CSV table of C-alpha atoms in Angstrom, one decimal:
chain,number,residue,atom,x,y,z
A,58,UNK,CA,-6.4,17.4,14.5
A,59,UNK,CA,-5.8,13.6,13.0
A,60,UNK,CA,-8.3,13.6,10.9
A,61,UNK,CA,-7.8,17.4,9.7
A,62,UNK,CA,-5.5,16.7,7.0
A,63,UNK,CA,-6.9,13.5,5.5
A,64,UNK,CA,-4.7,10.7,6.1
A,65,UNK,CA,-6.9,9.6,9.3
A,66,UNK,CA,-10.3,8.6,8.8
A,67,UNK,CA,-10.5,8.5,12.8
A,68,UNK,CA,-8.7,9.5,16.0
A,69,UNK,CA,-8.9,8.4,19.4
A,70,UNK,CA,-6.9,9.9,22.7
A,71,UNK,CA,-6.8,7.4,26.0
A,72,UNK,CA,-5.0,7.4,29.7
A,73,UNK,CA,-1.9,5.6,29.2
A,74,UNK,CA,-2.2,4.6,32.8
A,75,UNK,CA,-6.0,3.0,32.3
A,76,UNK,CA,-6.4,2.7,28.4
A,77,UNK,CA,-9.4,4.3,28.8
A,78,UNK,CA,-10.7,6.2,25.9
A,79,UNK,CA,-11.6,9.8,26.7
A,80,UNK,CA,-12.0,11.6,22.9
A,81,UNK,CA,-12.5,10.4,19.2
A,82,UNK,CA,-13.0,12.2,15.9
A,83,UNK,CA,-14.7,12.6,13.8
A,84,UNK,CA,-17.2,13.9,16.2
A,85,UNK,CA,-20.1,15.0,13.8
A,86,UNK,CA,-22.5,12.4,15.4
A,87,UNK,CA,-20.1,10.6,17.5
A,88,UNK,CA,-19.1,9.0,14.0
A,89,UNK,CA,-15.4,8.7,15.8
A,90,UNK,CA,-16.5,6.7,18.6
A,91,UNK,CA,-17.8,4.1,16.2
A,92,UNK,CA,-14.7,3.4,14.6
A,93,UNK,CA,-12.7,3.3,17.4
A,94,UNK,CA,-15.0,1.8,20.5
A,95,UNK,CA,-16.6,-0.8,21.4
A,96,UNK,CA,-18.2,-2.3,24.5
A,97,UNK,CA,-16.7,-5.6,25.7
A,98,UNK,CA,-18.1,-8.4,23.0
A,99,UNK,CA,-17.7,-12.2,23.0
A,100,UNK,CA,-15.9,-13.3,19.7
A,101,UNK,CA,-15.1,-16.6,17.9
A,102,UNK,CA,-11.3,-16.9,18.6
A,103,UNK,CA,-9.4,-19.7,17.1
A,104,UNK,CA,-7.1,-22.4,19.6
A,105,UNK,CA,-4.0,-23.7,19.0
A,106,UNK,CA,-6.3,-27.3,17.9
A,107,UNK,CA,-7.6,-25.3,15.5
A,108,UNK,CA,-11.3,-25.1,16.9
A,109,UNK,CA,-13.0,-22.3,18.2
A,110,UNK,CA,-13.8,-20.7,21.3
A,111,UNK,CA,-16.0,-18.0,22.4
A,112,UNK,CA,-14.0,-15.4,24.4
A,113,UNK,CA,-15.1,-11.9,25.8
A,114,UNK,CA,-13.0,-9.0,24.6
A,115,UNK,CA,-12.3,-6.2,26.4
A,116,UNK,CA,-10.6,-3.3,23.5
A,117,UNK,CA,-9.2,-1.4,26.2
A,118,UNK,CA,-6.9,-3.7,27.8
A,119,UNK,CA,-5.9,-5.1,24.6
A,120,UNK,CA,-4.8,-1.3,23.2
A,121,UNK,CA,-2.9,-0.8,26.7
A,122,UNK,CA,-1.5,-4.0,26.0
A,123,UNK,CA,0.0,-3.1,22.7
A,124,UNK,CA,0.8,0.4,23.6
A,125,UNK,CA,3.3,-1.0,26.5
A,126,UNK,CA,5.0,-3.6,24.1
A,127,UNK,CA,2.9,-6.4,24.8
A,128,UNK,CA,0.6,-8.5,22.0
A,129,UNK,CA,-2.7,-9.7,23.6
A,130,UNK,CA,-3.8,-13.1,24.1
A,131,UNK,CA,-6.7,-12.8,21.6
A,132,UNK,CA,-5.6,-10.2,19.4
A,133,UNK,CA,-5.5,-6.4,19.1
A,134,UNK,CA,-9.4,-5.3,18.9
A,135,UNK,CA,-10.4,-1.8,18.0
A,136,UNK,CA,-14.1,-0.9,16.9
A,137,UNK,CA,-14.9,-4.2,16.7
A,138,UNK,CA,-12.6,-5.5,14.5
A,139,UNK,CA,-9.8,-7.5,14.6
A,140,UNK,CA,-6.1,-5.7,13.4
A,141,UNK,CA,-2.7,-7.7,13.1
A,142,UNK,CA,0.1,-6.3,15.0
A,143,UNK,CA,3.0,-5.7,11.9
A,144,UNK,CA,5.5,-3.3,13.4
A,145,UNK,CA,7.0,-1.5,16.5
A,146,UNK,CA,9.7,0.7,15.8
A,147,UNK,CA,11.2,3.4,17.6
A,148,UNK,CA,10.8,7.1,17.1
A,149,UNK,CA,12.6,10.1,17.6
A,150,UNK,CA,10.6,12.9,18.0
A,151,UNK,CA,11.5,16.7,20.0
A,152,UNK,CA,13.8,15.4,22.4
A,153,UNK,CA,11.8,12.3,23.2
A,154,UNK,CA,11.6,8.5,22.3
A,155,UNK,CA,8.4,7.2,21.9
A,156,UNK,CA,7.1,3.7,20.5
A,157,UNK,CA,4.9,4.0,17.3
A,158,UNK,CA,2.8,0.6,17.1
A,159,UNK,CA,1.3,0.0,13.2
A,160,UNK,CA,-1.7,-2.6,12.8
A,161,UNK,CA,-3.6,-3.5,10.0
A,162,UNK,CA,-6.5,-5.3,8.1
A,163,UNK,CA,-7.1,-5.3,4.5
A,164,UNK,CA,-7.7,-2.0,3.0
A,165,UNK,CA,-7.3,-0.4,7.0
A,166,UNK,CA,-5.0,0.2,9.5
A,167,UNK,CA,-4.1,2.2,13.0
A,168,UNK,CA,-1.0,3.5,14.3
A,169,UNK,CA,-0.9,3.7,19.0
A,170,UNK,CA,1.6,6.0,20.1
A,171,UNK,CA,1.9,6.0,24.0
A,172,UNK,CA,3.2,9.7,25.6
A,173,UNK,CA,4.3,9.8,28.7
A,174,UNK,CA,0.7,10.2,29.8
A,175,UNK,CA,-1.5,9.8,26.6
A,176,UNK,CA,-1.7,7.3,24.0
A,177,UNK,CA,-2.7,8.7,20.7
A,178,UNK,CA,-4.7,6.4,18.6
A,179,UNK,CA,-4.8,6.8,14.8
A,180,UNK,CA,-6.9,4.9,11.8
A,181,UNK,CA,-6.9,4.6,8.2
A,182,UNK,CA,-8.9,3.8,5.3
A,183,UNK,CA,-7.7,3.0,2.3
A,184,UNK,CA,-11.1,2.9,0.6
A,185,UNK,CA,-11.6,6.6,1.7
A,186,UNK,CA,-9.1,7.9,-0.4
A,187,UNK,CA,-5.5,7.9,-1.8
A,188,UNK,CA,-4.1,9.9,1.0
A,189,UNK,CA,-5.1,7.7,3.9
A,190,UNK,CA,-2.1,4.6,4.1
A,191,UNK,CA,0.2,3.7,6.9
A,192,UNK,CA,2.7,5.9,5.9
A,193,UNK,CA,0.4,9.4,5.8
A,194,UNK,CA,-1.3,7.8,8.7
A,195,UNK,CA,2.0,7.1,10.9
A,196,UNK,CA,3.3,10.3,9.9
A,197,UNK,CA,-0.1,12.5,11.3
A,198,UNK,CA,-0.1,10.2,14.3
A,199,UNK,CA,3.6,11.1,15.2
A,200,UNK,CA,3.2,15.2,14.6
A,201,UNK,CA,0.2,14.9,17.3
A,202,UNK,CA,2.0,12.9,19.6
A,203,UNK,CA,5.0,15.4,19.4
A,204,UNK,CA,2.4,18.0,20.3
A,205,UNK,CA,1.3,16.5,22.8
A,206,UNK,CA,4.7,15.8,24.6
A,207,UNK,CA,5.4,19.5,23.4
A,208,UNK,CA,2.7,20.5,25.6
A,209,UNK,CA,3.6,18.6,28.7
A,210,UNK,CA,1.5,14.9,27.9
């Protein structure tokens, strides 16, 4: 359903309780899971001294982090790469409020809606086409989430 339209290149649905991932698209060849998963990996991450220091991160904690208004200690990891945390704003959407968290890294980008059960997890690529930007991406990401509240999540 993210990815139907074109503006998401991947989608990704997770417990809001746990964080844990439980669907991705594309699913052709598990190509979704790549983009948004992956195991816990040791990465260089740089101290306030300015030197380096190898640190284990775990994605899943970090997404839960951001998705209940937190910014994690080592960055917001998805897929194995590293996104910068640029906005939290406050949506309207039915009758509910939600939080609609945007991220980025050059040329790419995600949008983490939490439900009241869910959080909806939604990427972009610039690279992959006109269509796919944080607005078009935001936009999709917020009309799933609105379904899913819709439907009881």
């Amino acid at each position: 359903w993210l990815i139907d339209e074109g503006y998401c290149c991947a989608g990704a649905l997770a417990y809001l309780e746990s964080g844990e991932m439980y669907a991705a698209a594309p699913v052709a060849d598990e190509a979704g899971w790549g983009m948004v998963y992956k195991e816990d990996h040791e990465e260089d991450i740089m101290q306030d001294d300015m030197s380096t220091k190898k640190v284990t991160i775990n994605e899943q904690s970090a997404i839960l982090e951001t998705a209940k208004g937190g910014r994690p200690a080592n960055g917001l990891w998805v897929g194995g790469a590293k996104y910068t945390i640029t906005q939290t704003t406050d949506e309207t959407i039915g009758d509910s409020d939600v939080k609609c968290i945007m991220a980025n890294r050059p040329k790419q980008g995600l949008c983490i809606i939490p439900t009241t059960s869910q959080l909806v997890l939604a990427m972009y690529n610039e690279e992959k086409g006109a269509t796919q930007n944080a607005g078009n991406c935001k936009k999709t990401a917020l009309a799933f989430a609105e379904y899913l509240i819709g439907a009881g999540y």
